[in-house]
Amino acid sequence: MAGHSKWANIKRQKARVDAVKGKTFTQLSRAIIVAARNGVPDPAGNFQLRTAIEKAKAAGIPNENIERAIAKGAGTYEDSANLEEIRYEGYGPGGVAILIEALTDNRNRTAADLRAAFSKNGGNLGETGCVSWMFERKGVALVSGEVDEDELLEASLEGGAQSYEISEDEHGQSAAAIAEIGNLEALTQVLKEKGFVVDEVELRWIPNNTVEITDPELARSLLKLIDALESLDDVQNATANFEMSDRLMAMNFA
């Protein structure tokens, strides 16, 4: 049950992006649109939508913006753009696989922006299916604070998690419980009932295998590429299958 370092590595990538830019109002609002489109436009009956709204409120997005995003997802907002969810795939320096989730009203613009970001940073935008087979879509519940591993194991088993990981950095200890998407809400509820502080829940692509990066120049190129991709408003998430030490990651914060 105890996990490998796959989530911890994604966490470091996410921390890097958050430190450089953070999620924009546009990206958070679009996450609400996607969630409302994929289920009922009522947060009480849509766990993904409820989670997206919580993230938006935590970032300070006004309630009227949130309501407008829900209406756009439900198709009831009269000026609603025709947004489509598209998954892009490509390779970064060193053959690292990168999976990108985008929400766009102009797929030609998005593809051109992504192609430019890849080419300027030593990567290539690939064809559909070229790297997606290396990833699995999972639900992740993020837990903060001191974590007793035995208690986390018990709660993870009871909540139907497939694995869990505990990590530590300069901000303290944290953990992630990983489950099939359909089990994520039940897992989150069990964790909360057991007294764990669940900071965030999300759907993520988790790599089945990783590429170890030890060369500082290659690390710098990869992180620049991830930054460039995540800085695009149409991009919701960019996940790569590289593994990099905390020391090397910290050297490349800029």
PDB file of C-alpha atoms in Angstrom:
ATOM      1  CA  MET A   1       0.000   0.000   0.000  1.00  0.00           C
ATOM      2  CA  ALA A   2       2.753   2.486   0.858  1.00  0.00           C
ATOM      3  CA  GLY A   3       3.646   4.440  -2.236  1.00  0.00           C
ATOM      4  CA  HIS A   4       6.684   5.265  -4.218  1.00  0.00           C
ATOM      5  CA  SER A   5       7.912   8.796  -4.898  1.00  0.00           C
ATOM      6  CA  LYS A   6       5.624   9.499  -7.864  1.00  0.00           C
ATOM      7  CA  TRP A   7       3.271  11.846  -6.056  1.00  0.00           C
ATOM      8  CA  ALA A   8       6.090  13.497  -4.090  1.00  0.00           C
ATOM      9  CA  ASN A   9       7.767  14.294  -7.384  1.00  0.00           C
ATOM     10  CA  ILE A  10       4.593  15.786  -8.859  1.00  0.00           C
ATOM     11  CA  LYS A  11       4.211  17.793  -5.663  1.00  0.00           C
ATOM     12  CA  ARG A  12       7.676  19.296  -6.202  1.00  0.00           C
ATOM     13  CA  GLN A  13       6.782  20.172  -9.789  1.00  0.00           C
ATOM     14  CA  LYS A  14       3.562  21.829  -8.599  1.00  0.00           C
ATOM     15  CA  ALA A  15       5.413  23.743  -5.898  1.00  0.00           C
ATOM     16  CA  ARG A  16       7.803  25.036  -8.515  1.00  0.00           C
ATOM     17  CA  VAL A  17       4.936  26.296 -10.688  1.00  0.00           C
ATOM     18  CA  ASP A  18       3.087  27.848  -7.737  1.00  0.00           C
ATOM     19  CA  ALA A  19       6.234  29.683  -6.642  1.00  0.00           C
ATOM     20  CA  VAL A  20       6.827  31.080 -10.119  1.00  0.00           C
ATOM     21  CA  LYS A  21       3.277  32.008 -11.079  1.00  0.00           C
ATOM     22  CA  GLY A  22       0.452  30.265  -9.278  1.00  0.00           C
ATOM     23  CA  LYS A  23      -2.915  29.551 -10.829  1.00  0.00           C
ATOM     24  CA  THR A  24      -4.595  32.517 -12.475  1.00  0.00           C
ATOM     25  CA  PHE A  25      -8.233  33.474 -12.043  1.00  0.00           C
ATOM     26  CA  THR A  26      -8.761  32.304 -15.620  1.00  0.00           C
ATOM     27  CA  GLN A  27      -7.434  28.809 -14.946  1.00  0.00           C
ATOM     28  CA  LEU A  28      -9.395  28.395 -11.717  1.00  0.00           C
ATOM     29  CA  SER A  29     -12.591  29.665 -13.329  1.00  0.00           C
ATOM     30  CA  ARG A  30     -12.126  27.255 -16.220  1.00  0.00           C
ATOM     31  CA  ALA A  31     -11.734  24.379 -13.775  1.00  0.00           C
ATOM     32  CA  ILE A  32     -15.214  25.259 -12.482  1.00  0.00           C
ATOM     33  CA  ILE A  33     -16.573  25.303 -16.041  1.00  0.00           C
ATOM     34  CA  VAL A  34     -15.148  21.831 -16.718  1.00  0.00           C
ATOM     35  CA  ALA A  35     -16.545  20.431 -13.474  1.00  0.00           C
ATOM     36  CA  ALA A  36     -20.020  21.885 -14.096  1.00  0.00           C
ATOM     37  CA  ARG A  37     -19.961  20.514 -17.634  1.00  0.00           C
ATOM     38  CA  ASN A  38     -18.905  17.008 -16.536  1.00  0.00           C
ATOM     39  CA  GLY A  39     -21.649  16.643 -13.914  1.00  0.00           C
ATOM     40  CA  VAL A  40     -24.650  18.423 -12.474  1.00  0.00           C
ATOM     41  CA  PRO A  41     -24.118  22.205 -12.069  1.00  0.00           C
ATOM     42  CA  ASP A  42     -24.853  21.945  -8.342  1.00  0.00           C
ATOM     43  CA  PRO A  43     -21.884  21.645  -5.968  1.00  0.00           C
ATOM     44  CA  ALA A  44     -24.010  19.655  -3.500  1.00  0.00           C
ATOM     45  CA  GLY A  45     -24.236  16.817  -6.024  1.00  0.00           C
ATOM     46  CA  ASN A  46     -20.938  17.288  -7.865  1.00  0.00           C
ATOM     47  CA  PHE A  47     -17.781  16.568  -5.876  1.00  0.00           C
ATOM     48  CA  GLN A  48     -15.450  17.828  -8.628  1.00  0.00           C
ATOM     49  CA  LEU A  49     -17.371  21.105  -8.857  1.00  0.00           C
ATOM     50  CA  ARG A  50     -17.417  21.526  -5.085  1.00  0.00           C
ATOM     51  CA  THR A  51     -13.650  21.066  -4.986  1.00  0.00           C
ATOM     52  CA  ALA A  52     -13.081  23.533  -7.844  1.00  0.00           C
ATOM     53  CA  ILE A  53     -15.231  26.141  -6.076  1.00  0.00           C
ATOM     54  CA  GLU A  54     -13.289  25.697  -2.835  1.00  0.00           C
ATOM     55  CA  LYS A  55      -9.999  26.303  -4.680  1.00  0.00           C
ATOM     56  CA  ALA A  56     -11.415  29.383  -6.382  1.00  0.00           C
ATOM     57  CA  LYS A  57     -12.676  30.863  -3.107  1.00  0.00           C
ATOM     58  CA  ALA A  58      -9.325  30.182  -1.434  1.00  0.00           C
ATOM     59  CA  ALA A  59      -7.667  32.175  -4.239  1.00  0.00           C
ATOM     60  CA  GLY A  60     -10.031  35.109  -3.685  1.00  0.00           C
ATOM     61  CA  ILE A  61     -12.214  34.769  -6.762  1.00  0.00           C
ATOM     62  CA  PRO A  62     -15.469  36.731  -6.203  1.00  0.00           C
ATOM     63  CA  ASN A  63     -18.707  34.782  -5.831  1.00  0.00           C
ATOM     64  CA  GLU A  64     -20.207  36.397  -8.940  1.00  0.00           C
ATOM     65  CA  ASN A  65     -17.298  35.101 -11.028  1.00  0.00           C
ATOM     66  CA  ILE A  66     -17.825  31.627  -9.605  1.00  0.00           C
ATOM     67  CA  GLU A  67     -21.547  31.712 -10.381  1.00  0.00           C
ATOM     68  CA  ARG A  68     -20.815  32.882 -13.926  1.00  0.00           C
ATOM     69  CA  ALA A  69     -18.348  30.020 -14.434  1.00  0.00           C
ATOM     70  CA  ILE A  70     -20.934  27.492 -13.224  1.00  0.00           C
ATOM     71  CA  ALA A  71     -23.494  28.956 -15.651  1.00  0.00           C
ATOM     72  CA  LYS A  72     -21.006  28.704 -18.513  1.00  0.00           C
ATOM     73  CA  GLY A  73     -20.368  25.067 -17.704  1.00  0.00           C
ATOM     74  CA  ALA A  74     -24.087  24.374 -17.537  1.00  0.00           C
ATOM     75  CA  GLY A  75     -24.637  26.157 -20.861  1.00  0.00           C
ATOM     76  CA  THR A  76     -27.034  28.707 -19.374  1.00  0.00           C
ATOM     77  CA  TYR A  77     -24.807  31.771 -19.713  1.00  0.00           C
ATOM     78  CA  GLU A  78     -25.761  33.608 -22.903  1.00  0.00           C
ATOM     79  CA  ASP A  79     -22.261  34.865 -23.737  1.00  0.00           C
ATOM     80  CA  SER A  80     -20.702  31.465 -23.074  1.00  0.00           C
ATOM     81  CA  ALA A  81     -17.750  30.690 -25.350  1.00  0.00           C
ATOM     82  CA  ASN A  82     -17.551  27.226 -26.892  1.00  0.00           C
ATOM     83  CA  LEU A  83     -14.811  25.852 -24.654  1.00  0.00           C
ATOM     84  CA  GLU A  84     -13.439  22.376 -25.317  1.00  0.00           C
ATOM     85  CA  GLU A  85     -11.311  20.124 -23.177  1.00  0.00           C
ATOM     86  CA  ILE A  86      -8.264  18.883 -25.085  1.00  0.00           C
ATOM     87  CA  ARG A  87      -5.353  16.735 -23.979  1.00  0.00           C
ATOM     88  CA  TYR A  88      -1.983  17.378 -25.577  1.00  0.00           C
ATOM     89  CA  GLU A  89       1.106  15.201 -25.361  1.00  0.00           C
ATOM     90  CA  GLY A  90       4.774  15.752 -25.993  1.00  0.00           C
ATOM     91  CA  TYR A  91       8.376  15.185 -25.040  1.00  0.00           C
ATOM     92  CA  GLY A  92      10.701  17.430 -23.094  1.00  0.00           C
ATOM     93  CA  PRO A  93      14.515  17.457 -23.031  1.00  0.00           C
ATOM     94  CA  GLY A  94      15.964  14.058 -22.200  1.00  0.00           C
ATOM     95  CA  GLY A  95      12.938  12.224 -23.594  1.00  0.00           C
ATOM     96  CA  VAL A  96      10.721  13.147 -20.620  1.00  0.00           C
ATOM     97  CA  ALA A  97       7.019  12.510 -21.286  1.00  0.00           C
ATOM     98  CA  ILE A  98       4.661  15.454 -20.709  1.00  0.00           C
ATOM     99  CA  LEU A  99       0.861  15.327 -20.578  1.00  0.00           C
ATOM    100  CA  ILE A 100      -1.075  18.586 -20.802  1.00  0.00           C
ATOM    101  CA  GLU A 101      -4.736  19.270 -20.024  1.00  0.00           C
ATOM    102  CA  ALA A 102      -6.143  22.351 -21.709  1.00  0.00           C
ATOM    103  CA  LEU A 103      -9.477  24.140 -21.932  1.00  0.00           C
ATOM    104  CA  THR A 104      -9.761  26.404 -24.932  1.00  0.00           C
ATOM    105  CA  ASP A 105     -12.113  28.274 -27.229  1.00  0.00           C
ATOM    106  CA  ASN A 106      -9.535  28.152 -30.044  1.00  0.00           C
ATOM    107  CA  ARG A 107      -7.672  24.882 -30.449  1.00  0.00           C
ATOM    108  CA  ASN A 108      -5.462  26.279 -33.231  1.00  0.00           C
ATOM    109  CA  ARG A 109      -4.211  29.058 -30.959  1.00  0.00           C
ATOM    110  CA  THR A 110      -3.615  26.660 -28.089  1.00  0.00           C
ATOM    111  CA  ALA A 111      -1.714  24.180 -30.253  1.00  0.00           C
ATOM    112  CA  ALA A 112       0.432  26.990 -31.678  1.00  0.00           C
ATOM    113  CA  ASP A 113       1.207  28.346 -28.194  1.00  0.00           C
ATOM    114  CA  LEU A 114       2.128  24.892 -26.925  1.00  0.00           C
ATOM    115  CA  ARG A 115       4.270  24.127 -29.970  1.00  0.00           C
ATOM    116  CA  ALA A 116       6.158  27.385 -29.454  1.00  0.00           C
ATOM    117  CA  ALA A 117       6.708  26.657 -25.742  1.00  0.00           C
ATOM    118  CA  PHE A 118       8.038  23.185 -26.518  1.00  0.00           C
ATOM    119  CA  SER A 119      10.334  24.278 -29.354  1.00  0.00           C
ATOM    120  CA  LYS A 120      11.816  27.202 -27.398  1.00  0.00           C
ATOM    121  CA  ASN A 121      12.681  24.895 -24.501  1.00  0.00           C
ATOM    122  CA  GLY A 122      14.136  21.846 -26.199  1.00  0.00           C
ATOM    123  CA  GLY A 123      10.969  19.753 -26.467  1.00  0.00           C
ATOM    124  CA  ASN A 124       8.474  18.600 -29.069  1.00  0.00           C
ATOM    125  CA  LEU A 125       4.686  18.600 -29.180  1.00  0.00           C
ATOM    126  CA  GLY A 126       3.703  15.049 -30.184  1.00  0.00           C
ATOM    127  CA  GLU A 127       0.741  13.190 -31.584  1.00  0.00           C
ATOM    128  CA  THR A 128      -2.244  12.067 -29.513  1.00  0.00           C
ATOM    129  CA  GLY A 129      -1.371   8.850 -27.706  1.00  0.00           C
ATOM    130  CA  CYS A 130       2.398   9.236 -27.873  1.00  0.00           C
ATOM    131  CA  VAL A 131       2.863   9.432 -24.087  1.00  0.00           C
ATOM    132  CA  SER A 132      -0.569   9.028 -22.465  1.00  0.00           C
ATOM    133  CA  TRP A 133      -0.020   5.273 -22.113  1.00  0.00           C
ATOM    134  CA  MET A 134       2.658   6.089 -19.516  1.00  0.00           C
ATOM    135  CA  PHE A 135       0.126   7.793 -17.185  1.00  0.00           C
ATOM    136  CA  GLU A 136      -3.005   6.865 -15.233  1.00  0.00           C
ATOM    137  CA  ARG A 137      -5.760   9.249 -14.160  1.00  0.00           C
ATOM    138  CA  LYS A 138      -6.190   9.116 -10.383  1.00  0.00           C
ATOM    139  CA  GLY A 139      -7.852  10.966  -7.529  1.00  0.00           C
ATOM    140  CA  VAL A 140      -5.511  12.468  -4.933  1.00  0.00           C
ATOM    141  CA  ALA A 141      -6.349  13.674  -1.420  1.00  0.00           C
ATOM    142  CA  LEU A 142      -3.625  15.907   0.027  1.00  0.00           C
ATOM    143  CA  VAL A 143      -3.147  15.825   3.794  1.00  0.00           C
ATOM    144  CA  SER A 144      -1.119  18.371   5.797  1.00  0.00           C
ATOM    145  CA  GLY A 145       0.417  18.311   9.259  1.00  0.00           C
ATOM    146  CA  GLU A 146       2.149  15.564  11.201  1.00  0.00           C
ATOM    147  CA  VAL A 147       1.024  12.181   9.921  1.00  0.00           C
ATOM    148  CA  ASP A 148       1.092   8.889  11.798  1.00  0.00           C
ATOM    149  CA  GLU A 149       1.798   6.299   9.113  1.00  0.00           C
ATOM    150  CA  ASP A 150      -0.140   3.497  10.814  1.00  0.00           C
ATOM    151  CA  GLU A 151      -3.199   5.725  11.121  1.00  0.00           C
ATOM    152  CA  LEU A 152      -2.851   6.864   7.502  1.00  0.00           C
ATOM    153  CA  LEU A 153      -2.569   3.251   6.345  1.00  0.00           C
ATOM    154  CA  GLU A 154      -5.713   2.298   8.256  1.00  0.00           C
ATOM    155  CA  ALA A 155      -7.685   5.266   6.894  1.00  0.00           C
ATOM    156  CA  SER A 156      -6.410   4.673   3.357  1.00  0.00           C
ATOM    157  CA  LEU A 157      -7.487   1.031   3.434  1.00  0.00           C
ATOM    158  CA  GLU A 158     -10.894   1.917   4.863  1.00  0.00           C
ATOM    159  CA  GLY A 159     -11.394   4.675   2.288  1.00  0.00           C
ATOM    160  CA  GLY A 160     -10.416   2.497  -0.676  1.00  0.00           C
ATOM    161  CA  ALA A 161      -7.094   4.166  -1.504  1.00  0.00           C
ATOM    162  CA  GLN A 162      -4.686   2.304  -3.761  1.00  0.00           C
ATOM    163  CA  SER A 163      -1.560   3.829  -2.248  1.00  0.00           C
ATOM    164  CA  TYR A 164      -0.305   6.634  -0.071  1.00  0.00           C
ATOM    165  CA  GLU A 165       2.891   8.644   0.236  1.00  0.00           C
ATOM    166  CA  ILE A 166       4.365  10.683   3.065  1.00  0.00           C
ATOM    167  CA  SER A 167       6.861  13.445   2.281  1.00  0.00           C
ATOM    168  CA  GLU A 168       8.673  16.185   4.135  1.00  0.00           C
ATOM    169  CA  ASP A 169      10.096  19.526   3.038  1.00  0.00           C
ATOM    170  CA  GLU A 170      10.921  22.932   4.505  1.00  0.00           C
ATOM    171  CA  HIS A 171       7.210  23.518   5.179  1.00  0.00           C
ATOM    172  CA  GLY A 172       6.867  20.337   7.241  1.00  0.00           C
ATOM    173  CA  GLN A 173       5.279  16.945   6.715  1.00  0.00           C
ATOM    174  CA  SER A 174       2.460  16.147   4.324  1.00  0.00           C
ATOM    175  CA  ALA A 175       0.915  13.116   2.683  1.00  0.00           C
ATOM    176  CA  ALA A 176      -1.119  12.086  -0.322  1.00  0.00           C
ATOM    177  CA  ALA A 177      -3.651   9.271  -0.548  1.00  0.00           C
ATOM    178  CA  ILE A 178      -4.229   8.074  -4.108  1.00  0.00           C
ATOM    179  CA  ALA A 179      -7.387   6.319  -5.290  1.00  0.00           C
ATOM    180  CA  GLU A 180      -9.491   5.497  -8.297  1.00  0.00           C
ATOM    181  CA  ILE A 181     -11.456   8.600  -9.281  1.00  0.00           C
ATOM    182  CA  GLY A 182     -14.766   7.039  -8.233  1.00  0.00           C
ATOM    183  CA  ASN A 183     -13.427   6.423  -4.709  1.00  0.00           C
ATOM    184  CA  LEU A 184     -12.006   9.900  -4.125  1.00  0.00           C
ATOM    185  CA  GLU A 185     -15.014  11.424  -2.362  1.00  0.00           C
ATOM    186  CA  ALA A 186     -15.412   8.415  -0.016  1.00  0.00           C
ATOM    187  CA  LEU A 187     -11.668   8.427   0.711  1.00  0.00           C
ATOM    188  CA  THR A 188     -11.727  12.145   1.517  1.00  0.00           C
ATOM    189  CA  GLN A 189     -14.658  11.665   3.896  1.00  0.00           C
ATOM    190  CA  VAL A 190     -12.912   8.815   5.744  1.00  0.00           C
ATOM    191  CA  LEU A 191      -9.690  10.830   6.098  1.00  0.00           C
ATOM    192  CA  LYS A 192     -11.601  13.755   7.588  1.00  0.00           C
ATOM    193  CA  GLU A 193     -13.537  11.478   9.948  1.00  0.00           C
ATOM    194  CA  LYS A 194     -10.212  10.024  11.151  1.00  0.00           C
ATOM    195  CA  GLY A 195      -8.977  13.503  12.031  1.00  0.00           C
ATOM    196  CA  PHE A 196      -6.690  14.189   9.074  1.00  0.00           C
ATOM    197  CA  VAL A 197      -6.521  17.715   7.665  1.00  0.00           C
ATOM    198  CA  VAL A 198      -7.399  17.390   3.972  1.00  0.00           C
ATOM    199  CA  ASP A 199      -6.130  20.557   2.286  1.00  0.00           C
ATOM    200  CA  GLU A 200      -7.005  19.716  -1.271  1.00  0.00           C
ATOM    201  CA  VAL A 201      -8.445  17.011  -3.494  1.00  0.00           C
ATOM    202  CA  GLU A 202      -7.827  16.806  -7.202  1.00  0.00           C
ATOM    203  CA  LEU A 203      -7.685  14.611 -10.263  1.00  0.00           C
ATOM    204  CA  ARG A 204      -4.162  14.090 -11.591  1.00  0.00           C
ATOM    205  CA  TRP A 205      -2.328  12.073 -14.187  1.00  0.00           C
ATOM    206  CA  ILE A 206       0.165   9.884 -12.319  1.00  0.00           C
ATOM    207  CA  PRO A 207       3.131   8.435 -14.279  1.00  0.00           C
ATOM    208  CA  ASN A 208       3.593   4.667 -14.270  1.00  0.00           C
ATOM    209  CA  ASN A 209       7.337   5.075 -14.712  1.00  0.00           C
ATOM    210  CA  THR A 210       9.758   7.958 -14.262  1.00  0.00           C
ATOM    211  CA  VAL A 211      12.979   9.275 -15.776  1.00  0.00           C
ATOM    212  CA  GLU A 212      15.678  10.142 -13.226  1.00  0.00           C
ATOM    213  CA  ILE A 213      17.186  13.596 -13.881  1.00  0.00           C
ATOM    214  CA  THR A 214      20.582  14.263 -12.326  1.00  0.00           C
ATOM    215  CA  ASP A 215      22.192  16.715 -14.769  1.00  0.00           C
ATOM    216  CA  PRO A 216      21.740  20.359 -13.650  1.00  0.00           C
ATOM    217  CA  GLU A 217      21.498  21.754 -17.186  1.00  0.00           C
ATOM    218  CA  LEU A 218      18.874  19.202 -18.183  1.00  0.00           C
ATOM    219  CA  ALA A 219      16.977  19.947 -14.977  1.00  0.00           C
ATOM    220  CA  ARG A 220      17.035  23.663 -15.756  1.00  0.00           C
ATOM    221  CA  SER A 221      15.705  23.077 -19.280  1.00  0.00           C
ATOM    222  CA  LEU A 222      12.895  20.844 -18.070  1.00  0.00           C
ATOM    223  CA  LEU A 223      11.769  23.254 -15.379  1.00  0.00           C
ATOM    224  CA  LYS A 224      11.808  26.160 -17.838  1.00  0.00           C
ATOM    225  CA  LEU A 225       9.601  24.116 -20.164  1.00  0.00           C
ATOM    226  CA  ILE A 226       7.119  23.231 -17.400  1.00  0.00           C
ATOM    227  CA  ASP A 227       6.997  26.904 -16.370  1.00  0.00           C
ATOM    228  CA  ALA A 228       6.362  27.970 -19.980  1.00  0.00           C
ATOM    229  CA  LEU A 229       3.548  25.451 -20.423  1.00  0.00           C
ATOM    230  CA  GLU A 230       1.850  26.234 -17.107  1.00  0.00           C
ATOM    231  CA  SER A 231       2.022  29.976 -17.783  1.00  0.00           C
ATOM    232  CA  LEU A 232      -0.429  29.606 -20.695  1.00  0.00           C
ATOM    233  CA  ASP A 233      -3.983  30.486 -19.657  1.00  0.00           C
ATOM    234  CA  ASP A 234      -5.437  27.635 -21.738  1.00  0.00           C
ATOM    235  CA  VAL A 235      -3.366  25.075 -19.816  1.00  0.00           C
ATOM    236  CA  GLN A 236      -5.046  23.611 -16.742  1.00  0.00           C
ATOM    237  CA  ASN A 237      -2.289  21.162 -15.790  1.00  0.00           C
ATOM    238  CA  ALA A 238       1.008  19.907 -17.169  1.00  0.00           C
ATOM    239  CA  THR A 239       2.364  16.656 -15.712  1.00  0.00           C
ATOM    240  CA  ALA A 240       5.772  15.187 -16.540  1.00  0.00           C
ATOM    241  CA  ASN A 241       7.295  11.818 -15.680  1.00  0.00           C
ATOM    242  CA  PHE A 242      10.718  13.020 -14.553  1.00  0.00           C
ATOM    243  CA  GLU A 243      12.081  12.491 -11.069  1.00  0.00           C
ATOM    244  CA  MET A 244      14.454  15.037  -9.575  1.00  0.00           C
ATOM    245  CA  SER A 245      15.997  15.484  -6.140  1.00  0.00           C
ATOM    246  CA  ASP A 246      14.855  18.252  -3.809  1.00  0.00           C
ATOM    247  CA  ARG A 247      18.372  19.688  -3.965  1.00  0.00           C
ATOM    248  CA  LEU A 248      18.345  19.888  -7.764  1.00  0.00           C
ATOM    249  CA  MET A 249      14.823  21.274  -7.802  1.00  0.00           C
ATOM    250  CA  ALA A 250      15.764  23.980  -5.261  1.00  0.00           C
ATOM    251  CA  MET A 251      18.848  24.984  -7.291  1.00  0.00           C
ATOM    252  CA  ASN A 252      16.617  25.895 -10.208  1.00  0.00           C
ATOM    253  CA  PHE A 253      14.082  28.125  -8.515  1.00  0.00           C
ATOM    254  CA  ALA A 254      14.356  31.511 -10.175  1.00  0.00           C
TER     255      ALA A 254
END
